[in-house]
Short mmCIF file of C-alpha atoms in Angstrom, two decimals:
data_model
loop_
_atom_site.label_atom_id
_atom_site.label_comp_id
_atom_site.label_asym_id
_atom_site.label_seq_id
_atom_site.Cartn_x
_atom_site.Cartn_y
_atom_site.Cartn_z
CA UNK A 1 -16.76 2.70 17.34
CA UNK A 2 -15.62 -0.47 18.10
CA UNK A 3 -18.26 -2.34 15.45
CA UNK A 4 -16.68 0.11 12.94
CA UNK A 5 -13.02 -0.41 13.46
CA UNK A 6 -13.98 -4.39 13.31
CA UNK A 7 -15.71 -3.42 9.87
CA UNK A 8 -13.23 -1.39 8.43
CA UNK A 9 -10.80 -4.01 9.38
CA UNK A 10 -12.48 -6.23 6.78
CA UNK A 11 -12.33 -3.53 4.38
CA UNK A 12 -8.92 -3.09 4.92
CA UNK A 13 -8.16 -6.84 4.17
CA UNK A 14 -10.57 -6.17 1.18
CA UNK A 15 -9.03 -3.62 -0.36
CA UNK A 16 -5.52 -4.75 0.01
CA UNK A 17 -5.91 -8.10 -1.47
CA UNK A 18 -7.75 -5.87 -4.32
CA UNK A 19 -4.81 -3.62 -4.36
CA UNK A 20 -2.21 -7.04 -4.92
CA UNK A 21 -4.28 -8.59 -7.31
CA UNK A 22 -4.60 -5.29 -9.47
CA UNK A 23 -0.40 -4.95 -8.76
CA UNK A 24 -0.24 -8.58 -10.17
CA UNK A 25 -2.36 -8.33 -12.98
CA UNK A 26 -0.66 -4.95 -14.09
CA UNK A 27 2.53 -6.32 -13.89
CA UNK A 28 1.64 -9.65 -15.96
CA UNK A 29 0.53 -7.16 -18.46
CA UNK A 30 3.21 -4.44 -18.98
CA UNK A 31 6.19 -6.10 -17.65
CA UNK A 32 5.64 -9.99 -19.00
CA UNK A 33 3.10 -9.21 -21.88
CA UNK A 34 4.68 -5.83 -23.62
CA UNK A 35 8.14 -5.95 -22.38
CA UNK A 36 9.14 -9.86 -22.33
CA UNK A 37 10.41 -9.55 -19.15
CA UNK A 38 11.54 -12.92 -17.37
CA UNK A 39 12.35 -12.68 -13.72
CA UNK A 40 14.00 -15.98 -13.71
CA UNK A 41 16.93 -14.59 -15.96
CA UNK A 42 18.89 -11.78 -14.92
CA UNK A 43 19.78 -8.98 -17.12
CA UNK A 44 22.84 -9.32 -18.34
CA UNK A 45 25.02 -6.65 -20.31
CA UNK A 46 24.82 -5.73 -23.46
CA UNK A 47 21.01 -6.49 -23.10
CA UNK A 48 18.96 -8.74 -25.08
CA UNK A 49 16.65 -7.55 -27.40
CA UNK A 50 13.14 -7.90 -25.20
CA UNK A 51 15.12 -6.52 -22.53
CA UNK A 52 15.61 -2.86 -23.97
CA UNK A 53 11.34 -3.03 -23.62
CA UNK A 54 11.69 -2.91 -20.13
CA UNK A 55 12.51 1.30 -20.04
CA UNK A 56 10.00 1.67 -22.66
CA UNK A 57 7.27 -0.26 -20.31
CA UNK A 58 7.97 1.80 -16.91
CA UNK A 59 7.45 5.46 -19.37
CA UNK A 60 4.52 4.25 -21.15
CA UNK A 61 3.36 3.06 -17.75
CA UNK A 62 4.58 6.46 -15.90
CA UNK A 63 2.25 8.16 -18.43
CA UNK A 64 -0.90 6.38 -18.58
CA UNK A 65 -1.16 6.80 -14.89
CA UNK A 66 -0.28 10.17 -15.01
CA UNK A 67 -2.89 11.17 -17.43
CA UNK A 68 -5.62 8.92 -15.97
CA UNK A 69 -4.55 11.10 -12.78
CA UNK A 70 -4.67 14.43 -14.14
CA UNK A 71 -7.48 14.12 -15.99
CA UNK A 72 -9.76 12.41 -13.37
CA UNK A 73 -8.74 13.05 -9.77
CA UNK A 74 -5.44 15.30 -9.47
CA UNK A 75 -5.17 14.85 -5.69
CA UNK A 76 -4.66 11.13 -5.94
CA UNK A 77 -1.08 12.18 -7.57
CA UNK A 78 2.34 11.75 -5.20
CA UNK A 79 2.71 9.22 -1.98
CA UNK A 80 -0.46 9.10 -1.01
CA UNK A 81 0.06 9.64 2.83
CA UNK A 82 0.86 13.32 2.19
CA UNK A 83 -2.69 13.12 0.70
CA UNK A 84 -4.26 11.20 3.65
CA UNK A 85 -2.81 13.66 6.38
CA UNK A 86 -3.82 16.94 4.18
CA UNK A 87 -7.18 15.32 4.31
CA UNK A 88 -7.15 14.98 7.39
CA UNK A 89 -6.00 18.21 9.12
CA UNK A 90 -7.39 20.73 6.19
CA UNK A 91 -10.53 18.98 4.83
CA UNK A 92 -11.93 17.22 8.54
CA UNK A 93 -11.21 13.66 6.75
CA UNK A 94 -13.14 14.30 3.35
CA UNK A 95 -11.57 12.76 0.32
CA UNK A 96 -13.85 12.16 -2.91
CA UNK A 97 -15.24 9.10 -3.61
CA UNK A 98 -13.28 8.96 -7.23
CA UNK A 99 -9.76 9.35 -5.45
CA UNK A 100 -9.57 5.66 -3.73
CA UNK A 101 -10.02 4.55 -7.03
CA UNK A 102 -8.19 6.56 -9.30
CA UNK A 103 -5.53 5.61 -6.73
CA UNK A 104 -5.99 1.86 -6.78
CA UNK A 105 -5.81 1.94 -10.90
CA UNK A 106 -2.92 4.65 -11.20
CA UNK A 107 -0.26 2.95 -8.67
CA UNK A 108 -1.23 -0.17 -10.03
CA UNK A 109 -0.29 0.81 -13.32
CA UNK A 110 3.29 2.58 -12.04
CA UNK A 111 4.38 -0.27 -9.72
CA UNK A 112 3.04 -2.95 -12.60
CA UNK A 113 5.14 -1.10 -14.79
CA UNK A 114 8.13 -1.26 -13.30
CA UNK A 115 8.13 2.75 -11.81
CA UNK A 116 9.59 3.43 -8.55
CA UNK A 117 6.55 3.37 -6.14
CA UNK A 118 5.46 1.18 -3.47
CA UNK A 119 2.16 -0.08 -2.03
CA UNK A 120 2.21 1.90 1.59
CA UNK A 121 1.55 5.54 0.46
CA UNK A 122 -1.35 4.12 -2.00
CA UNK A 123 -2.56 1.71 0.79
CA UNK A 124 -3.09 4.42 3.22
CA UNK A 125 -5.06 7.13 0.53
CA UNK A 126 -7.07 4.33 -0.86
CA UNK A 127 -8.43 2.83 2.39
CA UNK A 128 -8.40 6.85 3.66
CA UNK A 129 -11.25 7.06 1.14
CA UNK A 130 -12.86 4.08 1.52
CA UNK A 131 -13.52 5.52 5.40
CA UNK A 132 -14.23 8.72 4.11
CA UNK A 133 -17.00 7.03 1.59
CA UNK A 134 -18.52 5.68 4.12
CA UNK A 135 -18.55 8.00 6.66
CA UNK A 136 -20.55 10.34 4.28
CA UNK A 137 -22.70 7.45 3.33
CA UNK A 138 -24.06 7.14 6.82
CA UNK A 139 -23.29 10.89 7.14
CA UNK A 140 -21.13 10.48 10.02
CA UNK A 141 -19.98 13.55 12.15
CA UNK A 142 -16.89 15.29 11.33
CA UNK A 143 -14.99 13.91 14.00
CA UNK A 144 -16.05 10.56 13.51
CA UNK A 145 -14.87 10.74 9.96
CA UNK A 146 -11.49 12.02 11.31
CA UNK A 147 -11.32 8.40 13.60
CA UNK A 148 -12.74 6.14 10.68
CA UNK A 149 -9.70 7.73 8.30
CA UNK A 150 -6.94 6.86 10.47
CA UNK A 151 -8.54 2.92 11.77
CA UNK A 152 -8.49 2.60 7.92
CA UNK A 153 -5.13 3.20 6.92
CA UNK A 154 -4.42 1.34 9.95
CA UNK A 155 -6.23 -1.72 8.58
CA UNK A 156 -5.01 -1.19 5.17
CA UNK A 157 -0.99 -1.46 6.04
CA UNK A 158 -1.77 -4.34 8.44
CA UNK A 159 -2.86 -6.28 6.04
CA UNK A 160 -0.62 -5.12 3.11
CA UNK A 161 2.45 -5.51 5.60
CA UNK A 162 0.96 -8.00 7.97
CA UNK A 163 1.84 -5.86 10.85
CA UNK A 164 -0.80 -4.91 13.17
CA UNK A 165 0.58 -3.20 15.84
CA UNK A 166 3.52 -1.63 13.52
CA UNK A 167 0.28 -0.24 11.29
CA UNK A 168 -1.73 1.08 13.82
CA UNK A 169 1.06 3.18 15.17
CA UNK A 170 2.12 4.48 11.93
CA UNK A 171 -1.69 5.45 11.16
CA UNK A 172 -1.54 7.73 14.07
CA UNK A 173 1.70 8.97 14.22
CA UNK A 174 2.62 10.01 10.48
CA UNK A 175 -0.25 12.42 11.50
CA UNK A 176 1.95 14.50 13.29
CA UNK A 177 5.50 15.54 13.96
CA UNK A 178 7.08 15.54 16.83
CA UNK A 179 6.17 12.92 19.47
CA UNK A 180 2.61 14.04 18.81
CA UNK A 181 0.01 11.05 17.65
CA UNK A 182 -3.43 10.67 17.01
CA UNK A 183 -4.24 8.71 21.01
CA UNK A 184 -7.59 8.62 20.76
CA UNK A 185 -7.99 6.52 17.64
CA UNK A 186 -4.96 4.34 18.92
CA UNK A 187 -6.95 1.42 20.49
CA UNK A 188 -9.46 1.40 17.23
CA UNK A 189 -6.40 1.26 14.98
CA UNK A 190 -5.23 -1.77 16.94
CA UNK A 191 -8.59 -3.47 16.80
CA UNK A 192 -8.85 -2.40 12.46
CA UNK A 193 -5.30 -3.56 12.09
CA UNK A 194 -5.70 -6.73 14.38
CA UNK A 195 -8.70 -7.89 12.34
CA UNK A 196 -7.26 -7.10 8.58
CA UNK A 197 -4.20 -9.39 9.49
CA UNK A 198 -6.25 -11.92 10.77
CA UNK A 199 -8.06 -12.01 7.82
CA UNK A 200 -4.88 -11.84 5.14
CA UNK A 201 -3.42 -14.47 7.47
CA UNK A 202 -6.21 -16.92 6.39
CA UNK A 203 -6.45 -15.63 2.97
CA UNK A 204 -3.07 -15.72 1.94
CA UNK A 205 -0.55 -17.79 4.80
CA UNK A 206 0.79 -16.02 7.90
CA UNK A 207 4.15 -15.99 7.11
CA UNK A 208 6.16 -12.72 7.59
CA UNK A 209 6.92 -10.62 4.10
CA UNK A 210 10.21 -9.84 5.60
CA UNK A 211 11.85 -13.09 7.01
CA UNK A 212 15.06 -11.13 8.93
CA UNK A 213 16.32 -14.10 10.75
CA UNK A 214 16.40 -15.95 7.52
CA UNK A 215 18.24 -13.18 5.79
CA UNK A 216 21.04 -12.85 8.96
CA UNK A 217 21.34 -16.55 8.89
CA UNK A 218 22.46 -16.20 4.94
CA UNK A 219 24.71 -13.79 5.82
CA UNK A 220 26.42 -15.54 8.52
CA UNK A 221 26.89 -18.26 6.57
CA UNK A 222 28.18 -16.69 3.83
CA UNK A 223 30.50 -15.05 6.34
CA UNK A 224 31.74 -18.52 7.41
CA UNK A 225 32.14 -19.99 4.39
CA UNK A 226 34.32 -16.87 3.60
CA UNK A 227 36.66 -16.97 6.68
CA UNK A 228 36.87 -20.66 5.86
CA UNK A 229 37.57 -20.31 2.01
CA UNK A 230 40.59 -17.86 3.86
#
């Protein structure tokens, strides 16, 4: 197991920096090309004419993805971790080979759009399949499949959120409620999640995607610069 939670590590790096570049290239087209959209001027009201396109980008995206999910793999609608833990306590880890990418494609065209999504639930149903591809490719026990699911979405959000151990704890816990967690894939997760951030971290810098101490030293500065302005 350990050779497979290093593998689906790199698949997990794989499919995130997949999963960014399809983000980035869906937003370039619906948000820059159709609605005009520049992000280094702010709205201001009453709007500007190319920026009453941005509403009518986010619903034409909002329905594209919506039919390209009901016509092609319902199940891939919603979060996408409500899909990866139904999979994994009703259907012993199976998920169908179209839903990772029906997935990949559909959020891509919602958060490129503009809608209100974000790249965890996706993350963890599209690298939920992946494991469950595989799994069935090298027909894999149940239980096995069950392990290679969670180390996947593990992998996935590390390297999406470059945060291993935060990742791998999340992949086994959102399983359950309660204090209750998946333990026995825990140290797989770790290795998955380890490996997927040490990849991203070559690919792509390692710097943190939220810098906190950054942010609190903004704010106390623009605390002193009130109390001095007083």
């Amino acid at each position: 197991m350990g050779i497979w939670s290093f593998c689906l590590g790199v698949v997990g790096a794989i499919c995130a920096l997949m999963f960014i570049w399809l983000l980035q290239l869906c937003s370039e087209l619906f948000i820059v090309g159709i609605g005009h959209f520049d992000e280094t001027q702010p709205l201001t009201f009453p709007f500007s004419m190319p920026s009453y396109w941005v509403p009518v980008v986010t619903t034409l995206g909002g329905l594209i993805s919506g039919v390209i999910v009901y016509r092609v793999a319902p199940e891939a609608e919603g979060h996408g971790t409500d899909t990866y833990i139904d999979a994994f306590h009703q259907h012993d880890g199976a998920i169908r080979s179209r839903v990772p990418w029906v997935k990949a494609l559909a959020s891509a065209i919602t958060i490129g759009s503009g809608g209100s999504a974000g790249r965890e639930g996706p993350t963890a149903q599209i690298c939920a399949g992946i494991a469950a591809i595989l799994a069935d490719w090298f027909r894999l026990a149940n239980a096995e499949r069950h392990l290679l699911t969670v180390v996947a979405t593990a992998a996935g959000l590390s390297a999406i959120f470059k945060s291993p151990l935060g990742s791998a704890l999340f992949a086994v816990k959102v399983l359950y409620s309660g204090f209750s967690m998946e333990t026995r894939a825990l140290y797989f997760a770790i290795l998955a999640s380890a490996t997927a951030y040490t990849i991203m971290g070559f690919v792509v810098g390692w710097s943190p995607i939220f810098n906190i101490q950054a942010a609190l030293y903004g704010l106390n500065n623009t605390h002193r610069t009130q109390t001095f302005d007083m």
